[in-house]
Amino acid sequence: MSLLSDGGPAAAAAPSSSVAPTAVPPRAGVARRFLRKPVAVASVAWLLLVAVLAAAAPLLTSASPTASSITNALAPFGGDSPLGTDGLGRDVLAQLLYGARTSLVGALIVVAVALVLGLPAGVLAGYYRGRFDAAASWVANLVMAQPAIIILLVVLAQFGRSTELAMLVFGVVIAPGVFRLVRASIIAVRGELYVDAARVAGLSDPRIMRRHVLPVVVAPTIIQMSQVLGIAIVLQAGLEFIGLGSANQASWGGMLNDAFAKIYAAPNLLLLPGLAIVVTVTACSLVGNGLRDVLGVGATPPVRRRSAVRAVGPVVEDGRPSSGTAPAPDDALLRVEGLRVAYPEPDGGEGEVVHGVSLTIRRGEVHGLVGESGSGKSQTAFAVLGLLPPQAHTSATTLTFDGGDLRGISRRGMNQLRGRRIGYIPQEPMSNLDPSFRIGSQLTEPMRHHLGLSKAEAKAKAIQLLDRVGIVDPARVFDSYPHQISGGMAQRVLIAGALSCDPDLLIADEPTTALDVTVQAEVLDLVRDLQAERDLGVLLVTHDFGVVADLCDTVTVMRAGEVVESAAAAQLFADPQHEYTRSLLAATLEGGPARAALTTPAGGTR
Amino acid sequence: MLGFLLKRLGAGVVLVWVTATATFFLTNATGSDPARRIVGPQADAATVLAKRQELGLDRPVLERYWDWLTSAVHGDLGVSWFTNQPVGGTVADALPISLSLVVAAIVLTALVSVVIGVVAAVRGGWVDSALQGASILAFAVPNFLVGLLLALVFAVQLGLFPAIGYTPFAQDPGLWAASITLPAVALAIGATATVATQTRGSMIDVLGQDYVRTLRSRGLPTRSILLKHALRNAAPASLTVLSLQFIALISGAVVIEKVFGLNGIGERATSAASTGDVPVVLGVVVLTVVLVVVVNLLADLALGWLNPKVRTA
């Protein structure tokens, strides 16, 4: 990337602006953490070295960087000119040193102009919004739509070649990048509750800005400026390279221009100015990256393991004796024993969130898995489906579906079960449909894949399913996009999707939690009817004993990653054995303050 | 969708007009006397005056602006002060060269960065680390330096491509491709690092979405989830960055053209800028802004096509 006024800072700004920081760590800690990063420290050292060499240029060489001598052209290393001379007999060392001056001064001009214009405008636009914001944003977009070098050419054509003038103008060109970043950071923080609270408390605008708003702008802006320094050095070199820098002024880009003219005779002349630019600009980026890491702003962290779609580490065999003592019936559809789920923790250890869960579901049985948020019930369901995040470590003493071992199963093998024989109904309907594809296409894709149906057959079956789940105008919904239907309809679509390949087991993760109360009842009725109609085994994850009472044959109650009680539903309601079950039941049935009554350490938050 | 496009088109027309107007007044109402510049410091006052009248510079600036604008709207961008050639023709001759270069670079950028971005997001590990390192380096190495190195190695040492010059497509497609390969690669490297980084980030975001988990729960093959569903949802962000990179590529092309001796827009603009040939400079500005507007409209169309919320609105 180089001569980009527009792509550069905008691209640099985009990730950080979407994640504006809400708190700035204490300064002292920041400095110490920064000093622990060798790459960042070395980069700062290099930039300081360049600055010192540039400032001390007259002390380090007596040669003039611009004095040419035809008789002494292309002199080798050593002698009067330690680094030789260029095609016009100019001293290379002197050019490098004085060129560093030109580069640094130019880059600082850019940073200063960009800050002076972009920062106050961004603060005002972000904090007060309104007309000023509209006008400033319009101007910013206007400037960002222009190729930087064209603007510079116009100005240089008009006012003559001058590197300082060019850098001044480039500062203006880059200011919209600063403006946008500052504005976005401020808009993000302005909506925070503590800022509202400060306003309600009667603090004055300047005070709110100083205390609560400006601090969030500092970190991203400093990071952006380290990048702007680099961009400015590269752009300046480009201008000098095409001969539009100040005449009679040494510069790295000018050196490259001369080297280009002598590229056949002395290609080595490219080396030193080229390296000077590359190393200096790299140092700027690395300082920026170091600051970003230390300040915790923006940027997606590196992907350490094979991720998301690729694969969950398979559930591994666990040699520990099974804690589940319940007799395992032979007609079990799903049998889970001693299931453990753990996640790596920042300190290098592992935090276990599911501690040896066991449960069994027979064909045609509806099994409720009940517990508070954080009890590990959803983790258990996802572990069965093989849909935990890739960093999860899962093990079990037994994990079988219809007699087949799911532990260590290949991704391909699991994909032949998922969707085909095990259906999944998610919790939140709207976020579980792909927004870019029509509902019809999302419904037919698994059917065509698993059942080998033709397009027309799959469509017919999808419409039949949509009709079955109670959608009034199935043909229209089939052709709709997810944003065009309601949440209740979306949940029906997801139920149709879970059932599309006629599975034997349905895993439903709080299928009604996100719905309106009236819709909840309808969806539960639907699940019950479909279960009876198809003799499905169902694992119903819920925190609601009302739902359990309504639908379930058997129940497992979980707390903090452990099973506290497992029984037939009727028996559990009639005679709860465990204290925790009793308190849950009491809370549900009497509508009392359920959460307040419980003093359970949450096992995990996932 | 149509309303959205019309709105964007209107904004584009305004952008061209504002830019042209600002440039016109900057170049016509400020700075040193162009007539003096053209005839040289030795010429006497009468010569300067004659030149000024010849160029119409003695008329009020608003009148000149109005004339220029009305002609420009009809496609006439005036004549060069130095060569007396029509600006439109001069610029139009150079356009295919620069356009070949920039379009080849943007296509290259799009293809390579999608592959790298997706692989880095999905596999992580060394591909991801390499992308992070390469994007820092690609940011630090000026593209003209990359061009010089490519020319040294692939043209001068290995003789695989011509070091300089341009062959029109109509004359010989093979030679045309050879003549723009090195400059396009030099241009594309920096843009690729930026777009690939964006693609990686948005792929990681999308892969963390609920609907991806639900698609996986349906037992669909990984290939379909990644390349059909995730990529489709990650595409708008990448496309936006790509369209911004187009503007940066125009800037880059101005410099790269010099390295490879291509007489494109950049070369015209640079020489017009160093001589102070205002009509040519203005023509180049108008042309590049029109290009930017066209590309932004194409990007809007593509974004609309990708995003059903825009399309069905």
PDB file of N, CA and C in Angstrom, chain A residues 370 545 555-559 563-567 571-573 575-589 598:
ATOM      1  N   VAL A 370     -32.516 -28.785  32.614  1.00  0.00           N
ATOM      2  CA  VAL A 370     -32.922 -27.546  33.268  1.00  0.00           C
ATOM      3  C   VAL A 370     -31.800 -26.987  34.126  1.00  0.00           C
ATOM      4  N   PHE A 545     -39.412 -24.296  34.306  1.00  0.00           N
ATOM      5  CA  PHE A 545     -40.082 -25.521  34.738  1.00  0.00           C
ATOM      6  C   PHE A 545     -41.485 -25.635  34.168  1.00  0.00           C
ATOM      7  N   VAL A 555     -36.400 -35.495  33.221  1.00  0.00           N
ATOM      8  CA  VAL A 555     -35.736 -34.213  33.467  1.00  0.00           C
ATOM      9  C   VAL A 555     -34.366 -34.445  34.085  1.00  0.00           C
ATOM     10  N   THR A 556     -33.397 -33.632  33.669  1.00  0.00           N
ATOM     11  CA  THR A 556     -32.110 -33.580  34.349  1.00  0.00           C
ATOM     12  C   THR A 556     -31.911 -32.139  34.812  1.00  0.00           C
ATOM     13  N   VAL A 557     -31.612 -31.973  36.079  1.00  0.00           N
ATOM     14  CA  VAL A 557     -31.396 -30.625  36.608  1.00  0.00           C
ATOM     15  C   VAL A 557     -29.899 -30.409  36.777  1.00  0.00           C
ATOM     16  N   MET A 558     -29.419 -29.296  36.257  1.00  0.00           N
ATOM     17  CA  MET A 558     -27.982 -29.006  36.341  1.00  0.00           C
ATOM     18  C   MET A 558     -27.732 -27.755  37.163  1.00  0.00           C
ATOM     19  N   ARG A 559     -26.613 -27.779  37.871  1.00  0.00           N
ATOM     20  CA  ARG A 559     -26.156 -26.567  38.539  1.00  0.00           C
ATOM     21  C   ARG A 559     -24.635 -26.528  38.473  1.00  0.00           C
ATOM     22  N   VAL A 563     -24.745 -32.441  37.277  1.00  0.00           N
ATOM     23  CA  VAL A 563     -26.121 -32.900  37.381  1.00  0.00           C
ATOM     24  C   VAL A 563     -26.455 -33.031  38.868  1.00  0.00           C
ATOM     25  N   VAL A 564     -27.516 -32.353  39.313  1.00  0.00           N
ATOM     26  CA  VAL A 564     -27.878 -32.508  40.720  1.00  0.00           C
ATOM     27  C   VAL A 564     -29.007 -33.524  40.886  1.00  0.00           C
ATOM     28  N   GLU A 565     -29.805 -33.676  39.851  1.00  0.00           N
ATOM     29  CA  GLU A 565     -30.914 -34.615  39.982  1.00  0.00           C
ATOM     30  C   GLU A 565     -31.395 -35.016  38.606  1.00  0.00           C
ATOM     31  N   SER A 566     -31.819 -36.269  38.460  1.00  0.00           N
ATOM     32  CA  SER A 566     -32.329 -36.739  37.186  1.00  0.00           C
ATOM     33  C   SER A 566     -33.462 -37.711  37.468  1.00  0.00           C
ATOM     34  N   ALA A 567     -34.631 -37.464  36.885  1.00  0.00           N
ATOM     35  CA  ALA A 567     -35.775 -38.301  37.223  1.00  0.00           C
ATOM     36  C   ALA A 567     -36.864 -38.146  36.180  1.00  0.00           C
ATOM     37  N   GLN A 571     -42.305 -37.572  38.661  1.00  0.00           N
ATOM     38  CA  GLN A 571     -41.690 -37.878  39.946  1.00  0.00           C
ATOM     39  C   GLN A 571     -40.957 -36.670  40.507  1.00  0.00           C
ATOM     40  N   LEU A 572     -40.265 -35.941  39.598  1.00  0.00           N
ATOM     41  CA  LEU A 572     -39.485 -34.795  40.040  1.00  0.00           C
ATOM     42  C   LEU A 572     -40.394 -33.703  40.611  1.00  0.00           C
ATOM     43  N   PHE A 573     -41.523 -33.492  39.931  1.00  0.00           N
ATOM     44  CA  PHE A 573     -42.433 -32.454  40.424  1.00  0.00           C
ATOM     45  C   PHE A 573     -43.070 -32.879  41.746  1.00  0.00           C
ATOM     46  N   ASP A 575     -41.901 -35.130  43.938  1.00  0.00           N
ATOM     47  CA  ASP A 575     -41.022 -35.395  45.067  1.00  0.00           C
ATOM     48  C   ASP A 575     -39.572 -35.046  44.743  1.00  0.00           C
ATOM     49  N   PRO A 576     -39.276 -33.755  44.634  1.00  0.00           N
ATOM     50  CA  PRO A 576     -37.888 -33.371  44.315  1.00  0.00           C
ATOM     51  C   PRO A 576     -36.945 -33.812  45.429  1.00  0.00           C
ATOM     52  N   GLN A 577     -35.820 -34.432  45.020  1.00  0.00           N
ATOM     53  CA  GLN A 577     -34.898 -34.982  46.008  1.00  0.00           C
ATOM     54  C   GLN A 577     -33.886 -33.952  46.476  1.00  0.00           C
ATOM     55  N   HIS A 578     -33.483 -33.094  45.566  1.00  0.00           N
ATOM     56  CA  HIS A 578     -32.374 -32.197  45.881  1.00  0.00           C
ATOM     57  C   HIS A 578     -32.874 -30.808  46.297  1.00  0.00           C
ATOM     58  N   GLU A 579     -32.167 -30.235  47.224  1.00  0.00           N
ATOM     59  CA  GLU A 579     -32.511 -28.916  47.735  1.00  0.00           C
ATOM     60  C   GLU A 579     -32.599 -27.875  46.616  1.00  0.00           C
ATOM     61  N   TYR A 580     -31.621 -27.976  45.696  1.00  0.00           N
ATOM     62  CA  TYR A 580     -31.556 -26.999  44.604  1.00  0.00           C
ATOM     63  C   TYR A 580     -32.795 -27.119  43.719  1.00  0.00           C
ATOM     64  N   THR A 581     -33.198 -28.364  43.407  1.00  0.00           N
ATOM     65  CA  THR A 581     -34.393 -28.569  42.598  1.00  0.00           C
ATOM     66  C   THR A 581     -35.602 -27.958  43.285  1.00  0.00           C
ATOM     67  N   ARG A 582     -35.674 -28.173  44.584  1.00  0.00           N
ATOM     68  CA  ARG A 582     -36.815 -27.636  45.334  1.00  0.00           C
ATOM     69  C   ARG A 582     -36.845 -26.122  45.255  1.00  0.00           C
ATOM     70  N   SER A 583     -35.670 -25.510  45.394  1.00  0.00           N
ATOM     71  CA  SER A 583     -35.676 -24.049  45.371  1.00  0.00           C
ATOM     72  C   SER A 583     -36.024 -23.533  43.974  1.00  0.00           C
ATOM     73  N   LEU A 584     -35.539 -24.232  42.939  1.00  0.00           N
ATOM     74  CA  LEU A 584     -35.905 -23.849  41.568  1.00  0.00           C
ATOM     75  C   LEU A 584     -37.404 -23.968  41.359  1.00  0.00           C
ATOM     76  N   LEU A 585     -37.946 -25.100  41.792  1.00  0.00           N
ATOM     77  CA  LEU A 585     -39.380 -25.345  41.627  1.00  0.00           C
ATOM     78  C   LEU A 585     -40.191 -24.292  42.364  1.00  0.00           C
ATOM     79  N   ALA A 586     -39.756 -24.019  43.584  1.00  0.00           N
ATOM     80  CA  ALA A 586     -40.481 -23.034  44.393  1.00  0.00           C
ATOM     81  C   ALA A 586     -40.482 -21.690  43.678  1.00  0.00           C
ATOM     82  N   ALA A 587     -39.322 -21.337  43.161  1.00  0.00           N
ATOM     83  CA  ALA A 587     -39.210 -20.048  42.491  1.00  0.00           C
ATOM     84  C   ALA A 587     -40.133 -20.005  41.280  1.00  0.00           C
ATOM     85  N   THR A 588     -40.164 -21.083  40.509  1.00  0.00           N
ATOM     86  CA  THR A 588     -40.981 -21.094  39.304  1.00  0.00           C
ATOM     87  C   THR A 588     -42.459 -21.068  39.636  1.00  0.00           C
ATOM     88  N   LEU A 589     -42.866 -21.962  40.553  1.00  0.00           N
ATOM     89  CA  LEU A 589     -44.294 -22.146  40.780  1.00  0.00           C
ATOM     90  C   LEU A 589     -44.911 -20.974  41.502  1.00  0.00           C
ATOM     91  N   LEU A 598     -31.112 -17.920  45.085  1.00  0.00           N
ATOM     92  CA  LEU A 598     -30.072 -18.902  44.835  1.00  0.00           C
ATOM     93  C   LEU A 598     -28.702 -18.311  45.073  1.00  0.00           C
TER      94      LEU A 598
END
